[in-house]
PDB file of C-alpha atoms in Angstrom:
ATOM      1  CA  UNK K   1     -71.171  57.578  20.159  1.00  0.00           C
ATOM      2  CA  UNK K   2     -71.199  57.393  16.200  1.00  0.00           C
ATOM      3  CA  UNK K   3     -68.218  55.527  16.134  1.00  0.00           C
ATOM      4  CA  UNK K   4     -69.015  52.808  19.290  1.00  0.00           C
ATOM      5  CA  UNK K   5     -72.548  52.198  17.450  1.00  0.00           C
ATOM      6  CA  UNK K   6     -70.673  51.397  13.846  1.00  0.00           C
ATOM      7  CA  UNK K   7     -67.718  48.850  15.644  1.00  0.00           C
ATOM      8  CA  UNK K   8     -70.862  47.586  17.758  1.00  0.00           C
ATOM      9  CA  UNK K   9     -72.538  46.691  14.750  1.00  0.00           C
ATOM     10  CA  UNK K  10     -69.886  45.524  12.578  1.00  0.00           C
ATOM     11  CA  UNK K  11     -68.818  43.256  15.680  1.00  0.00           C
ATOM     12  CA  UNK K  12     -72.095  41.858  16.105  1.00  0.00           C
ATOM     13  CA  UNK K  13     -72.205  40.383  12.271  1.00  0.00           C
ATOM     14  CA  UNK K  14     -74.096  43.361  10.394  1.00  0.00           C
ATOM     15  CA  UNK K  15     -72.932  42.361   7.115  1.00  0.00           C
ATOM     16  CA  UNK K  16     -74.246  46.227   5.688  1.00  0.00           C
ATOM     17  CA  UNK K  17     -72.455  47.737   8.388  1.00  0.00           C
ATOM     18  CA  UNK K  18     -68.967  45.911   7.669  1.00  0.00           C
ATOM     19  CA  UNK K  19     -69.578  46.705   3.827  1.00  0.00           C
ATOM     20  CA  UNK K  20     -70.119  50.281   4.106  1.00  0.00           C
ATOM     21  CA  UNK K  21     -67.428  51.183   6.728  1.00  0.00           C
ATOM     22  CA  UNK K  22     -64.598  51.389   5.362  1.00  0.00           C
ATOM     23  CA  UNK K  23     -62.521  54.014   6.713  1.00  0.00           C
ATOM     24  CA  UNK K  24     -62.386  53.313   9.711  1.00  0.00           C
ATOM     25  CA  UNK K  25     -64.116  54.363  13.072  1.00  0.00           C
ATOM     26  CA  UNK K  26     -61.775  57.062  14.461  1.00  0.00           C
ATOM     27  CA  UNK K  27     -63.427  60.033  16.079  1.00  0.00           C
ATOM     28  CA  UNK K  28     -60.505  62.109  14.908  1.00  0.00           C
ATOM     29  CA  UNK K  29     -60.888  61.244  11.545  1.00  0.00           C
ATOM     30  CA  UNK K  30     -63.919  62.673  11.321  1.00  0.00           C
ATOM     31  CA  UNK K  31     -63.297  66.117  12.554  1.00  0.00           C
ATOM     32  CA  UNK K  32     -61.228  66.722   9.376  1.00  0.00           C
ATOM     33  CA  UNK K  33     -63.315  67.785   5.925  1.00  0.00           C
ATOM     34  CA  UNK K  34     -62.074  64.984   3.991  1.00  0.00           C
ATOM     35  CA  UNK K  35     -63.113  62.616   7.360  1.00  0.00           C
ATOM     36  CA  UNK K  36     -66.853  63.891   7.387  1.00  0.00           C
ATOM     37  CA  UNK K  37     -67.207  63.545   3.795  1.00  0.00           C
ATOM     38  CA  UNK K  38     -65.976  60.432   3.599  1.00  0.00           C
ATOM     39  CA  UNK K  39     -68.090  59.307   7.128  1.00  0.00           C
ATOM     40  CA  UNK K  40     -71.124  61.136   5.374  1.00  0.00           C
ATOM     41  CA  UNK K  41     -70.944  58.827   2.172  1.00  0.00           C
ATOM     42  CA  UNK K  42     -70.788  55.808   4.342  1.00  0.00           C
ATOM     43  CA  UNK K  43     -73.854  56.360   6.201  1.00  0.00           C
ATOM     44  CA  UNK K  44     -75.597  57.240   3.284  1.00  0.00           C
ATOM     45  CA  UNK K  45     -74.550  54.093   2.020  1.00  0.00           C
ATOM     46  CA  UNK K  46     -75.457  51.785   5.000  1.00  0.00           C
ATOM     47  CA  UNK K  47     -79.048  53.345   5.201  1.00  0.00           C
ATOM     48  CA  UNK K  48     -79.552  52.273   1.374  1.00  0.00           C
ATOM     49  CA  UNK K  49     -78.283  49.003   2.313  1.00  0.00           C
ATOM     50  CA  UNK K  50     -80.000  48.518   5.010  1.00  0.00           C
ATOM     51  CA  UNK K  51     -83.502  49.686   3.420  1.00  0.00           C
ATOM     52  CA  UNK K  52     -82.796  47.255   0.310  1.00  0.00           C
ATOM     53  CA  UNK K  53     -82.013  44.491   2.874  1.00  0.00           C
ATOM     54  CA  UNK K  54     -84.774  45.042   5.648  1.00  0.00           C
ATOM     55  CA  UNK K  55     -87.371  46.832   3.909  1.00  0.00           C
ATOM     56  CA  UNK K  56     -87.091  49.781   6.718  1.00  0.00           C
ATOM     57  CA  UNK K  57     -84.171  51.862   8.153  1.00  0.00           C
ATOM     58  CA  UNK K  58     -84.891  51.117  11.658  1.00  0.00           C
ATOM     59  CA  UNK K  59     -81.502  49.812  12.133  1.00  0.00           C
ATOM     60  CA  UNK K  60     -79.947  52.782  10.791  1.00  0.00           C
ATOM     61  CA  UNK K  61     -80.899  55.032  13.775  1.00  0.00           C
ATOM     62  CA  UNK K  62     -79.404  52.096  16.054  1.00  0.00           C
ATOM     63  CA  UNK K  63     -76.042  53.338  15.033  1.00  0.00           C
ATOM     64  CA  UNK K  64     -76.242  56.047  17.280  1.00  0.00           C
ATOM     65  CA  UNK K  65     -78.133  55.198  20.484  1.00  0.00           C
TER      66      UNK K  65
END
């Protein structure tokens, strides 16, 4: 679901989306420790980017609906 929501929004023009996802959007990847930590930093990432750029982190939770 995680990984549908970050291609949906990096396809759709989300310009904090495609500059915080970097690694990648395999689900396998992120079933290994390196993969979550890595996955972890880059949602932490978005949501600050997001918040500096909208002012809210609604579009944060979009990611995974």
């Amino acid at each position: 679901m995680l990984s549908r929501g970050i291609k949906d929004a990096v396809a759709s023009g989300d310009q904090e989306a495609a500059a915080s996802f970097t690694s990648g959007t395999g689900t396998l990847r992120a079933l290994t420790p390196k993969g979550r930590e890595r996955r972890g930093a880059e949602i932490s990432e978005y949501a600050q980017r997001v918040i500096v750029a909208d002012g809210n982190g609604n579009r944060v939770h979009r990611l995974g609906s």
